[in-house]
PDB file of C-alpha atoms in Angstrom:
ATOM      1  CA  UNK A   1      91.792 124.071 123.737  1.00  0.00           C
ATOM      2  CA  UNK A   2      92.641 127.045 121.843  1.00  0.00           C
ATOM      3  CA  UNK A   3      93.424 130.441 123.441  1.00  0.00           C
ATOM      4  CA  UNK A   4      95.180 133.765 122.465  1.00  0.00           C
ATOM      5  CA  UNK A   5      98.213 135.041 124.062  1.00  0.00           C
ATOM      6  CA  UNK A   6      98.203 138.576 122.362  1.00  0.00           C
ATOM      7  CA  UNK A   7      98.665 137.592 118.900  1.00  0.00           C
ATOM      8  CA  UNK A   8     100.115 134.648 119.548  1.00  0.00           C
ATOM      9  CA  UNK A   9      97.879 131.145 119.136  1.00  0.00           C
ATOM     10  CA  UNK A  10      98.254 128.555 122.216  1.00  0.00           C
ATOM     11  CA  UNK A  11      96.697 125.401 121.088  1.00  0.00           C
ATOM     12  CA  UNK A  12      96.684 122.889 124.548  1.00  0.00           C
ATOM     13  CA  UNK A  13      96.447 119.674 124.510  1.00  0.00           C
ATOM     14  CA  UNK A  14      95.824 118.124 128.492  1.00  0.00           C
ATOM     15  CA  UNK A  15      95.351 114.755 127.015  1.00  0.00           C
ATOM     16  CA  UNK A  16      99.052 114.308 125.885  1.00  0.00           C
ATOM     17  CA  UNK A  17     100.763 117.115 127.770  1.00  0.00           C
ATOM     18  CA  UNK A  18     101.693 119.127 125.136  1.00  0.00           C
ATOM     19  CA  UNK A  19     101.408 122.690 124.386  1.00  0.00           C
ATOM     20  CA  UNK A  20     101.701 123.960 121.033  1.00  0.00           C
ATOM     21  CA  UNK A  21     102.383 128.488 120.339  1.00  0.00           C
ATOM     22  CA  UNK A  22     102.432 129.904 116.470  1.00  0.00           C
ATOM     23  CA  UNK A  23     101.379 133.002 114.725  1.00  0.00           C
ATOM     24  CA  UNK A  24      98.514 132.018 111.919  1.00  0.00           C
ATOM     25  CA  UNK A  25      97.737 134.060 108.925  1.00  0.00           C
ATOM     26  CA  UNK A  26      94.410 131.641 108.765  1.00  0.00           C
ATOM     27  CA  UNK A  27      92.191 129.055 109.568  1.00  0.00           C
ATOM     28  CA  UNK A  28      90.891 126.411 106.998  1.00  0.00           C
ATOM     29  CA  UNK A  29      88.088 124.641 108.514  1.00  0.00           C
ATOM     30  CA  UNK A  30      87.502 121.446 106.739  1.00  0.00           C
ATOM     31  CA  UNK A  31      84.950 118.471 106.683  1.00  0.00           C
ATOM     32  CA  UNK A  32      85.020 115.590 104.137  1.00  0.00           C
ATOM     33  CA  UNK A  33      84.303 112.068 103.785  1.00  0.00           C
ATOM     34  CA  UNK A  34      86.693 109.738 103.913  1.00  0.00           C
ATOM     35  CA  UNK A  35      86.346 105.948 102.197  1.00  0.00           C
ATOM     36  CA  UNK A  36      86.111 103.117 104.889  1.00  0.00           C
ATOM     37  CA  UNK A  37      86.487  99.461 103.868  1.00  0.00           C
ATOM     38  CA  UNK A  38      86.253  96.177 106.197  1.00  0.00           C
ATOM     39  CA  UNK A  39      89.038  93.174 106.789  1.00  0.00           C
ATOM     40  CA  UNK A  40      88.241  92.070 103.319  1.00  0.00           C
ATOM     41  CA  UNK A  41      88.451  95.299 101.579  1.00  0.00           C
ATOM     42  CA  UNK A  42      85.252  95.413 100.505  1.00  0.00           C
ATOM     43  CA  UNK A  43      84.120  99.324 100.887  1.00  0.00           C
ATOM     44  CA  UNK A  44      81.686 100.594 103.673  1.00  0.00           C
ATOM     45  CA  UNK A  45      79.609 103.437 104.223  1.00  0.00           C
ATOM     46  CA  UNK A  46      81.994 106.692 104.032  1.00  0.00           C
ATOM     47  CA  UNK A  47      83.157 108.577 107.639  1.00  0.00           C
ATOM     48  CA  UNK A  48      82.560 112.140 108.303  1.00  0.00           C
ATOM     49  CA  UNK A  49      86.724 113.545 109.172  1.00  0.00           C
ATOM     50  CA  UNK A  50      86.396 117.231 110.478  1.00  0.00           C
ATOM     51  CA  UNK A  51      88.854 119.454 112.480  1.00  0.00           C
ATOM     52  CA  UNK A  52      90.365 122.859 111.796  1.00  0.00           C
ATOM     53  CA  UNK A  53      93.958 123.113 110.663  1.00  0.00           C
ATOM     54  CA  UNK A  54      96.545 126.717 111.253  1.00  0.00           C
ATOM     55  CA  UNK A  55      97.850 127.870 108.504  1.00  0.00           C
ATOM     56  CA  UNK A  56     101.200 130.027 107.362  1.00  0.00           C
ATOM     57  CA  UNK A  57     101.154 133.303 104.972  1.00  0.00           C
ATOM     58  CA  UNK A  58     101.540 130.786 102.274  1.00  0.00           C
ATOM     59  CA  UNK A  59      98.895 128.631 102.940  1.00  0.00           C
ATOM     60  CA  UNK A  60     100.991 125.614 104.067  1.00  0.00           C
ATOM     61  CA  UNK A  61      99.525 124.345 107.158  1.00  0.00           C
ATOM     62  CA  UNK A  62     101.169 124.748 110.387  1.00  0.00           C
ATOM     63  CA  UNK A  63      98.635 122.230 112.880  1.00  0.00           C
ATOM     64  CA  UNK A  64      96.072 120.210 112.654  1.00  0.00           C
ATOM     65  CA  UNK A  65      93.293 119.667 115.100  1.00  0.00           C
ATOM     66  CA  UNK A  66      91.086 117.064 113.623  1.00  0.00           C
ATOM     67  CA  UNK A  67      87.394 116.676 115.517  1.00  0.00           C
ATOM     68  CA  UNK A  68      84.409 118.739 115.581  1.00  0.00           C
ATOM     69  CA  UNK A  69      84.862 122.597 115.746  1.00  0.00           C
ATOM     70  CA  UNK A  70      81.395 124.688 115.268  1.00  0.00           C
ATOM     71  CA  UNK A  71      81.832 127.340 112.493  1.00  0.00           C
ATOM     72  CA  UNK A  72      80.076 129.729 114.483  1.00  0.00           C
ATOM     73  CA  UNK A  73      82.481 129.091 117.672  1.00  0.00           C
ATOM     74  CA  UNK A  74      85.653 129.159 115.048  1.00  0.00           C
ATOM     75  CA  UNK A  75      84.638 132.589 113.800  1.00  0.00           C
ATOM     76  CA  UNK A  76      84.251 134.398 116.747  1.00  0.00           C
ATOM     77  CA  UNK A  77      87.067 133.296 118.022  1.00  0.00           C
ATOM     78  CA  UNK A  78      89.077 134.079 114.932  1.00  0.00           C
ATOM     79  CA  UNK A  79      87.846 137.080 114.394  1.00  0.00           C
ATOM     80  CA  UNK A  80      88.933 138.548 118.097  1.00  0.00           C
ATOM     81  CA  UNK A  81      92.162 138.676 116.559  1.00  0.00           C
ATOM     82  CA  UNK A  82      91.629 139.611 113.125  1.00  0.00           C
ATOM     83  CA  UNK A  83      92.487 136.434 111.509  1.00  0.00           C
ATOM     84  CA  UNK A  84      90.608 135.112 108.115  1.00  0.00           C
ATOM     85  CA  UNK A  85      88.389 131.636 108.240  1.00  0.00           C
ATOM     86  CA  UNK A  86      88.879 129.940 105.210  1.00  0.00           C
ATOM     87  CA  UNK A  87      85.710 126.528 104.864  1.00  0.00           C
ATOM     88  CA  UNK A  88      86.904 123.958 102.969  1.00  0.00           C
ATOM     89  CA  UNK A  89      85.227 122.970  99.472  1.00  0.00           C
ATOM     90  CA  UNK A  90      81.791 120.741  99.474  1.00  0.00           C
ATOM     91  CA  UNK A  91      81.573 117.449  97.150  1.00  0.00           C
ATOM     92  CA  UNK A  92      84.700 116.403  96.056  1.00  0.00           C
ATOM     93  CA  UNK A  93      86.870 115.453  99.204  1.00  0.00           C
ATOM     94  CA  UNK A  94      90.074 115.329  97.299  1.00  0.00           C
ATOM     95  CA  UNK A  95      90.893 118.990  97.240  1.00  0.00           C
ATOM     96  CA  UNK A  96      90.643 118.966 101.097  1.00  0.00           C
ATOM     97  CA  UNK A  97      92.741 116.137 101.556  1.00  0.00           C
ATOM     98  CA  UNK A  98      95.114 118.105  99.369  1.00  0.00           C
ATOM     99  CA  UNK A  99      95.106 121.347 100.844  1.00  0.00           C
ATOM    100  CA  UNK A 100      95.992 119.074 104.400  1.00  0.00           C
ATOM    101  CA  UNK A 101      98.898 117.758 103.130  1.00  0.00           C
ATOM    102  CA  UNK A 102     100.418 120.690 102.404  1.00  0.00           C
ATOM    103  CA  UNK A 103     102.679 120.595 105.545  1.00  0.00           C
ATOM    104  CA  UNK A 104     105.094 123.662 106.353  1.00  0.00           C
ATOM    105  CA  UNK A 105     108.114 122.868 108.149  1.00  0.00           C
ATOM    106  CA  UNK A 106     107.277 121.943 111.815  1.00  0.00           C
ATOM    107  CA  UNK A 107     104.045 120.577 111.287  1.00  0.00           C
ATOM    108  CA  UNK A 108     102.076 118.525 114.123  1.00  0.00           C
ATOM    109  CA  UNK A 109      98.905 117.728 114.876  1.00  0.00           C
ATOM    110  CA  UNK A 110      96.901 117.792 118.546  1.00  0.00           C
ATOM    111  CA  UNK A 111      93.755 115.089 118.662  1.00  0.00           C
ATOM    112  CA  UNK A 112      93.254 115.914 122.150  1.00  0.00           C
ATOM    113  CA  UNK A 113      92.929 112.588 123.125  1.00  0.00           C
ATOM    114  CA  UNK A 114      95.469 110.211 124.657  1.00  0.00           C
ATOM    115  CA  UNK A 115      97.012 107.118 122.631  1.00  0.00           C
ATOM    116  CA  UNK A 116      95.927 103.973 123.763  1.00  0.00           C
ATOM    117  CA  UNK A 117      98.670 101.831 125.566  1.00  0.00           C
ATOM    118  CA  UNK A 118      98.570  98.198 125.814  1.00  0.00           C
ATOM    119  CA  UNK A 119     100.510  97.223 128.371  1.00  0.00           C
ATOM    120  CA  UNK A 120     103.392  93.738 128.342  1.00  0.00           C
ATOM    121  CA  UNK A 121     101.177  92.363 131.516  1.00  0.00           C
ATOM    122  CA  UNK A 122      97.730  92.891 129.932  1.00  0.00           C
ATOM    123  CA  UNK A 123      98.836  91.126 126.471  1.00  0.00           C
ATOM    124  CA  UNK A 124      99.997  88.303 128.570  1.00  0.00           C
ATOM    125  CA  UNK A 125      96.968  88.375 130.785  1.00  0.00           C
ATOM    126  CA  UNK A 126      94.665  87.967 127.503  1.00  0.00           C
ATOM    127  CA  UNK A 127      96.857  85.531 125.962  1.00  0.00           C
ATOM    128  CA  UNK A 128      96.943  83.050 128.830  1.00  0.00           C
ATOM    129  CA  UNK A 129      92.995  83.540 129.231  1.00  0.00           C
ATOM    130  CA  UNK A 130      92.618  82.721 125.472  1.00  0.00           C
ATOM    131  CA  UNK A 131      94.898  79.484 126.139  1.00  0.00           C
ATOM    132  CA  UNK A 132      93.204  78.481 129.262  1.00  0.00           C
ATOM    133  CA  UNK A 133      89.808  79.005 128.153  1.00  0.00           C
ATOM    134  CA  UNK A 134      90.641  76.145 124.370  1.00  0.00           C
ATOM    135  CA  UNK A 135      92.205  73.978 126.950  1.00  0.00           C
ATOM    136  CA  UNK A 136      89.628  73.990 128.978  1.00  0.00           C
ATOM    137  CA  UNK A 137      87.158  73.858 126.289  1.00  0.00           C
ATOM    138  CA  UNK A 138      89.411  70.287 125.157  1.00  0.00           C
ATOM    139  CA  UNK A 139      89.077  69.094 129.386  1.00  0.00           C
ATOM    140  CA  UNK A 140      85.162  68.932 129.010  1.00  0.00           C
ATOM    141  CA  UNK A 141      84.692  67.810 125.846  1.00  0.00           C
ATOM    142  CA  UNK A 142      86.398  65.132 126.411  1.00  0.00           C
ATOM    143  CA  UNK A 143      85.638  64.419 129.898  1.00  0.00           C
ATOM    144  CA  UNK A 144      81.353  64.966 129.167  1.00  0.00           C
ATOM    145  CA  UNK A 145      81.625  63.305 125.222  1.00  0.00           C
ATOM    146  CA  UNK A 146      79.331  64.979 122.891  1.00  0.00           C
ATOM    147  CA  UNK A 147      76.200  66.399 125.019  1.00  0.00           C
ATOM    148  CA  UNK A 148      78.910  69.223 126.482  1.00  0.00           C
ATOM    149  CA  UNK A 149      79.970  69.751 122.829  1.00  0.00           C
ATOM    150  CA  UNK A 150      76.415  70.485 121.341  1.00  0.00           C
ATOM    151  CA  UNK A 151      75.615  72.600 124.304  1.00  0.00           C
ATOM    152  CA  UNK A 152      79.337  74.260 123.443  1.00  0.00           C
ATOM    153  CA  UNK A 153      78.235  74.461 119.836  1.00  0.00           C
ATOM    154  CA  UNK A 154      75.530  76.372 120.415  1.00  0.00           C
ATOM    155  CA  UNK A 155      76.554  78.626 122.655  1.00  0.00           C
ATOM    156  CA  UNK A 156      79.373  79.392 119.681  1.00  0.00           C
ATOM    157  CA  UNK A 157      76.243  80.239 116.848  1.00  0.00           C
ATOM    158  CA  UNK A 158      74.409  82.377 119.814  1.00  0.00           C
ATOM    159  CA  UNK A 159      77.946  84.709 120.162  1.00  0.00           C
ATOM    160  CA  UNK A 160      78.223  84.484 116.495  1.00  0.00           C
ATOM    161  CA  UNK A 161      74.667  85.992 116.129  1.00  0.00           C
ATOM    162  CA  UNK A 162      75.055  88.911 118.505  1.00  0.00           C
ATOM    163  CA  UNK A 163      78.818  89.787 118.086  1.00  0.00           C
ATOM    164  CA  UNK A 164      80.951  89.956 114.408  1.00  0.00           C
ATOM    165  CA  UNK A 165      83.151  86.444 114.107  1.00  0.00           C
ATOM    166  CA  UNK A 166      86.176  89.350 113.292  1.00  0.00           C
ATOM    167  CA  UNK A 167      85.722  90.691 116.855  1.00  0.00           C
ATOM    168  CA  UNK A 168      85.308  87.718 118.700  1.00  0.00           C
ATOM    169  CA  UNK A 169      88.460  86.081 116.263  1.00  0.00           C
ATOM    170  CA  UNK A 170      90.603  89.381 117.935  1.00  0.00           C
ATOM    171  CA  UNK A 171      89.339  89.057 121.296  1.00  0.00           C
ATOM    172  CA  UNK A 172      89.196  85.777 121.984  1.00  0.00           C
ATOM    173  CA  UNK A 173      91.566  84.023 120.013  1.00  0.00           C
ATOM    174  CA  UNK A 174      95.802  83.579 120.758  1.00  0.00           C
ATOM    175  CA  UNK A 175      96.555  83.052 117.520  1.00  0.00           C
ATOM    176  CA  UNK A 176      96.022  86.897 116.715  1.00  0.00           C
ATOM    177  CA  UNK A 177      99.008  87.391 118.900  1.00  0.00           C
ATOM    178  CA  UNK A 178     100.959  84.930 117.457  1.00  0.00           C
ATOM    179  CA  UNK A 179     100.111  85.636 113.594  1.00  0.00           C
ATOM    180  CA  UNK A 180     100.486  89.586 114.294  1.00  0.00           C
ATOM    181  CA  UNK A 181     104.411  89.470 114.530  1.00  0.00           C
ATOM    182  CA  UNK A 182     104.316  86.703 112.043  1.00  0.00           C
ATOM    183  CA  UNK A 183     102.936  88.883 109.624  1.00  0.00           C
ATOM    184  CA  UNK A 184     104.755  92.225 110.259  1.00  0.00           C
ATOM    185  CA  UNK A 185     108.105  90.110 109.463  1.00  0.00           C
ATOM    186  CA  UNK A 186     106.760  88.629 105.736  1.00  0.00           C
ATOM    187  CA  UNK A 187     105.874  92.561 105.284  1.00  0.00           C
ATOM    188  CA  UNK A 188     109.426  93.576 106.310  1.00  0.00           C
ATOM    189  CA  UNK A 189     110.889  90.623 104.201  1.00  0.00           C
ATOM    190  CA  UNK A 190     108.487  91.508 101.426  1.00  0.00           C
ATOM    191  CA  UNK A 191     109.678  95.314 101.277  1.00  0.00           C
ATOM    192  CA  UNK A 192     113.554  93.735 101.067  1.00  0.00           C
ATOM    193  CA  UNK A 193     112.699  92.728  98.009  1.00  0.00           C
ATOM    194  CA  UNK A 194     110.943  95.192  96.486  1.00  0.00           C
ATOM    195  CA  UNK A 195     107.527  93.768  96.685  1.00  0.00           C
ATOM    196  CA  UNK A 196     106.050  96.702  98.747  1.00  0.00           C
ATOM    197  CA  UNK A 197     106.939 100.273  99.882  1.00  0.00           C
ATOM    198  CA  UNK A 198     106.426 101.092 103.446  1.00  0.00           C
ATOM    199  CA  UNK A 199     105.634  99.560 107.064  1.00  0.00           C
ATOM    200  CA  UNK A 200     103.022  96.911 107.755  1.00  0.00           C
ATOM    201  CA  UNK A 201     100.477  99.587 109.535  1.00  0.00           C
ATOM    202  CA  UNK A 202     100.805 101.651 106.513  1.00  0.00           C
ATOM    203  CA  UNK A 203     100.749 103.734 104.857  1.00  0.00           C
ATOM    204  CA  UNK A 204     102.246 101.171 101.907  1.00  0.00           C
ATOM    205  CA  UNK A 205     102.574 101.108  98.319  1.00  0.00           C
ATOM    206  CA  UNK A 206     102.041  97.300  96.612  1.00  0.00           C
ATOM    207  CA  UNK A 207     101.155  96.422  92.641  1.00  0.00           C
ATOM    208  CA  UNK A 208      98.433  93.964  92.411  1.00  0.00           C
ATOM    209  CA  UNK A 209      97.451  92.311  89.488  1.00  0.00           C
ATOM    210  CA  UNK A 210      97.094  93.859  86.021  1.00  0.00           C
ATOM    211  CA  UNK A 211      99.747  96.307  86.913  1.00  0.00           C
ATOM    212  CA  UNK A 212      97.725  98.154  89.274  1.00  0.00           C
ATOM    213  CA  UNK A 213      99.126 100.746  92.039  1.00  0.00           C
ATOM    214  CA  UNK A 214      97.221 100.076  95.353  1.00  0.00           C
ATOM    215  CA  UNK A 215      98.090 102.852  97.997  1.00  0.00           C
ATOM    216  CA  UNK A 216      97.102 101.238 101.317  1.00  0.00           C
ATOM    217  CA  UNK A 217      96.834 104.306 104.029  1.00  0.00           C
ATOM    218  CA  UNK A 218      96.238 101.910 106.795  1.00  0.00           C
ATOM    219  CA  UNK A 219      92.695 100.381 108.500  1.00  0.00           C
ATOM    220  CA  UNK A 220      90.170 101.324 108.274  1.00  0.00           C
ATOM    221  CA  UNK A 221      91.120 103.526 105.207  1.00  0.00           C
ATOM    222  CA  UNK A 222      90.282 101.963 101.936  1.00  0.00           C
ATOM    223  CA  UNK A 223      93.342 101.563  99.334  1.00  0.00           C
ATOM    224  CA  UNK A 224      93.379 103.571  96.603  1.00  0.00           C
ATOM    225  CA  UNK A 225      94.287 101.882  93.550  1.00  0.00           C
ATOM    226  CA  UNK A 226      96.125 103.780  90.006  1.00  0.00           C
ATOM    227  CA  UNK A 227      96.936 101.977  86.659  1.00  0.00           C
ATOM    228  CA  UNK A 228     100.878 101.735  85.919  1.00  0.00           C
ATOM    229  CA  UNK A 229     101.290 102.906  82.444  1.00  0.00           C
ATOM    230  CA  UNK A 230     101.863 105.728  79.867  1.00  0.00           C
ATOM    231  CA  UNK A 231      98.444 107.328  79.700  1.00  0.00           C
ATOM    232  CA  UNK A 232      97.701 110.547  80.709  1.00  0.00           C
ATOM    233  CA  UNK A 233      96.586 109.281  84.214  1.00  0.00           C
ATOM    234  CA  UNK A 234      98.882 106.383  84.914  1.00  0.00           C
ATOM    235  CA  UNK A 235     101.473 106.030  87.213  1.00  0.00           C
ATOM    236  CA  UNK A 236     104.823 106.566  85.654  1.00  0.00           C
ATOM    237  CA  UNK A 237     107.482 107.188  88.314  1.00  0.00           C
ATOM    238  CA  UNK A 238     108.170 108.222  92.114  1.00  0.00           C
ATOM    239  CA  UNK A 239     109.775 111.086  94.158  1.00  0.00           C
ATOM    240  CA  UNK A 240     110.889 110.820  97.286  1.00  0.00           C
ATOM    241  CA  UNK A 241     111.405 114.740  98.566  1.00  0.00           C
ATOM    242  CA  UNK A 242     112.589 116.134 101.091  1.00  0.00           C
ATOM    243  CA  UNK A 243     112.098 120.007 102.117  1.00  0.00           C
ATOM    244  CA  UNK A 244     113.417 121.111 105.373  1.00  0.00           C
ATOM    245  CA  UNK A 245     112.297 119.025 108.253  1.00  0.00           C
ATOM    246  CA  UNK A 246     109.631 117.719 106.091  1.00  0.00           C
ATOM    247  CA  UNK A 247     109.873 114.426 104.173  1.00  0.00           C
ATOM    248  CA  UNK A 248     107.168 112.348 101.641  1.00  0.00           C
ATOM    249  CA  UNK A 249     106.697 111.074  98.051  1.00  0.00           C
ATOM    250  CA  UNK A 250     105.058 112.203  95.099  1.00  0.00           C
ATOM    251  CA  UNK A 251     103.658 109.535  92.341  1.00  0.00           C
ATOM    252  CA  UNK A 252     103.905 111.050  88.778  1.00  0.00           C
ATOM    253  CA  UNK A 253     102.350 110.095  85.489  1.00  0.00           C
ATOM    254  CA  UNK A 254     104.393 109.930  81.956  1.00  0.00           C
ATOM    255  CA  UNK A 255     103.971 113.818  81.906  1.00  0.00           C
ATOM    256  CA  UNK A 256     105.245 115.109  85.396  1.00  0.00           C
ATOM    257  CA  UNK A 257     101.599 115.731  86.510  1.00  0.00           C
ATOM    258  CA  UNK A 258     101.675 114.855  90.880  1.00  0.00           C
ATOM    259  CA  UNK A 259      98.399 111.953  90.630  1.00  0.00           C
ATOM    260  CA  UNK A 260      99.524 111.319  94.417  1.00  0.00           C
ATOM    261  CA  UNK A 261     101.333 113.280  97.668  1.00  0.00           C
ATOM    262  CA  UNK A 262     102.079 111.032 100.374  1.00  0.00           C
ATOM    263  CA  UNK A 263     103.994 112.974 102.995  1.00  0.00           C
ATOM    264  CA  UNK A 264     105.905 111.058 105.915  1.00  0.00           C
ATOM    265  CA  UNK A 265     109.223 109.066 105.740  1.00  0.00           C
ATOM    266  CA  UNK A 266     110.171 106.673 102.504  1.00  0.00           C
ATOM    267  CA  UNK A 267     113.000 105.099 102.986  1.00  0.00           C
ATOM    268  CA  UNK A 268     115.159 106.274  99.515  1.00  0.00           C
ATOM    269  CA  UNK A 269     116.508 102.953  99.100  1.00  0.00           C
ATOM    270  CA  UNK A 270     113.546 100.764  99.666  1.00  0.00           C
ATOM    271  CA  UNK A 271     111.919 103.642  97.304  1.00  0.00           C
ATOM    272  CA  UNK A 272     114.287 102.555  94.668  1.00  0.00           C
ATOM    273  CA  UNK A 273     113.964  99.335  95.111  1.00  0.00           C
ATOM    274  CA  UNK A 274     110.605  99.276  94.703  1.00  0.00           C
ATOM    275  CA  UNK A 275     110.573 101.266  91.536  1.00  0.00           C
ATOM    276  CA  UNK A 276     112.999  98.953  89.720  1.00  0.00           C
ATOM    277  CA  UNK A 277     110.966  95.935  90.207  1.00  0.00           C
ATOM    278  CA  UNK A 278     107.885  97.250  89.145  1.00  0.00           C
ATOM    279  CA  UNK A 279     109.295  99.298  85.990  1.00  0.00           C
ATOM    280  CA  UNK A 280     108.552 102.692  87.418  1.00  0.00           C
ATOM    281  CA  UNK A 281     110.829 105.797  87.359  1.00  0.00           C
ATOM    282  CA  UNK A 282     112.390 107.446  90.708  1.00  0.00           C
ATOM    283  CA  UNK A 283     114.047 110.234  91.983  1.00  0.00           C
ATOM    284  CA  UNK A 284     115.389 111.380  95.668  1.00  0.00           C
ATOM    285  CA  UNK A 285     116.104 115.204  96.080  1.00  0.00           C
ATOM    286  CA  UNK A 286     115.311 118.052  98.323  1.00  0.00           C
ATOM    287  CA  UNK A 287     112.912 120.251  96.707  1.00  0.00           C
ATOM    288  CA  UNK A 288     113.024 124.682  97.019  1.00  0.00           C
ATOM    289  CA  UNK A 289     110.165 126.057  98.734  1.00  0.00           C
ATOM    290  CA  UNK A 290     109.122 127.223  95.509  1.00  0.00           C
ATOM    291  CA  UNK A 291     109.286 123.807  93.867  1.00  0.00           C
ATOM    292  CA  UNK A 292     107.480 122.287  97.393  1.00  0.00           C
ATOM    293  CA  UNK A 293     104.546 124.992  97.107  1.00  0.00           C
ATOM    294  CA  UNK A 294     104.290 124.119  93.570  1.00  0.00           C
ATOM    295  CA  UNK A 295     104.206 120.494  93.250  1.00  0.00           C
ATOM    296  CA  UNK A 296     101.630 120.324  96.449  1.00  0.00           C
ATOM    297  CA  UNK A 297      99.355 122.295  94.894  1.00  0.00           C
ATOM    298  CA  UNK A 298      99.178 120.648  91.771  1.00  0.00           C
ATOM    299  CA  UNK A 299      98.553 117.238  92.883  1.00  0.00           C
ATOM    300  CA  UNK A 300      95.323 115.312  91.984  1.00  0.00           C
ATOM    301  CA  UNK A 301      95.086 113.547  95.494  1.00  0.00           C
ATOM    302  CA  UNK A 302      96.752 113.298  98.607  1.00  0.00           C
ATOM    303  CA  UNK A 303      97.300 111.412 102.132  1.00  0.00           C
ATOM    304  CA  UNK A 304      96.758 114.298 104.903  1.00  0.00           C
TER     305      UNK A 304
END
């Protein structure tokens, strides 16, 4: 919920009791689509991302309020106060993505809706009903032989016809609780040595075959993937900035151009680390405001 307090925005968010005040010089109201892919990686139909981000005198942008906003509603309500609505560009998503990732220092975001919290007792609940239910499952087959087993079997196609195997495989099964952890800890022992750049959840950075760049933003994102080399286009080397509060990495070709911003933590030596094994240049500094402005603009893509 947005609301003026003289000249002064008050962006509320009741959801996650939190309260945001700033000054804008503008509004950029943005929609783009945004690449989806599956648990294989195999691409989907494209989502629809919306919202309406605050931004400073220099452009950088102050919040972001993803979701649906009516341009008619944004407006009016900017224009009680005098302040400029700026739409984002149609087609190409990637200079809207760009334009979001130019953070200024203190940047946040509101979604307005509350995070989802699994609790300790309800994991445990599910993951003794997943146990009882396969031991039970063992009981009657071999207490009733093979009739109980057929009739088992094809209850299994019938849920497999109406619901995705992935969903029931999540729900259903205890081994998703079991191989979660298991997997999270041959990330972390992957990133030790060098392997990949950045937490399990991502966003990561890994080099697949053919000395190929995937950027993994995290599900259901799909990766984006950049050729390692000395073309024009080719990833080169890293930057890991850091300007003010604000912290993220830039991926360079051979010529300085920015091909990627990521902003967000990267841990400088894992950074490193990374780069060495993989042949690619790196640097760690803080960057000017002039050099920050500069550098975010320029950039081909970027993670918002």
């Amino acid at each position: 919920m947005l609301t003026w307090d003289g000249g002064t925005l008050v962006a509320a968010d009741p959801a996650n009791a939190r309260t945001v005040r700033l000054t804008p010089a503008a509004f950029h109201h943005y929609r783009y689509e945004q690449a989806i892919a599956d648990v294989s990686g195999k691409k989907r139909e494209p989502t629809v991302v919306g919202g309406l981000a605050v931004l400073d005198a220099d452009g950088l942008v102050l919040l972001d309020l993803p979701g649906e906003w009516r341009g008619w509603e944004v407006a009016r309500f900017a224009s009680a106060r005098g302040v400029p609505v700026h739409d984002g560009p149609t087609g190409r998503p990637e200079p809207v993505r760009v334009a979001l990732a130019r953070r200024a220092p203190g940047w946040t975001r509101l979604t307005g809706r509350s995070r989802p919290r699994s609790s300790r007792r309800r994991r445990i609940a599910v993951l003794c009903l997943g146990v009882g239910g396969l031991l039970m499952m063992a009981y009657v087959t071999a207490t009733l032989g093979g009739v109980t087993w057929r009739g088992l079997s094809w209850l299994g196609r019938l849920l497999l016809d109406v619901v995705e195997a992935k969903w029931l495989l999540v729900l259903f099964s205890p081994l998703a609780f079991l191989l979660t952890p298991l997997r999270r800890q041959l990330h972390r022992g992957r990133a030790r040595r060098g392997a990949v750049l950045g937490p399990p959840g991502g966003p990561f950075l890994s080099v697949g075959r053919d000395d190929v760049l995937c950027v993994q933003p995290g599900p259901p994102m799909a990766a984006d993937r950049l050729t390692i080399g000395l073309g024009p286009r080719d990833v080169a080397s890293l930057l890991v900035y850091r300007y003010e509060s604000l912290r993220g990495l830039f991926v360079f070709d051979v010529n300085g151009r920015p091909l990627r911003h990521l902003p967000g933590p990267w841990p400088p030596e894992d950074t490193h680390r990374f780069a060495v094994r993989h042949g690619l240049g790196c640097e760690i500094r803080a960057l000017s405001r002039e050099e920050y402005s500069d550098l975010t603009a320029r950039v081909g893509d970027a993670l918002p």
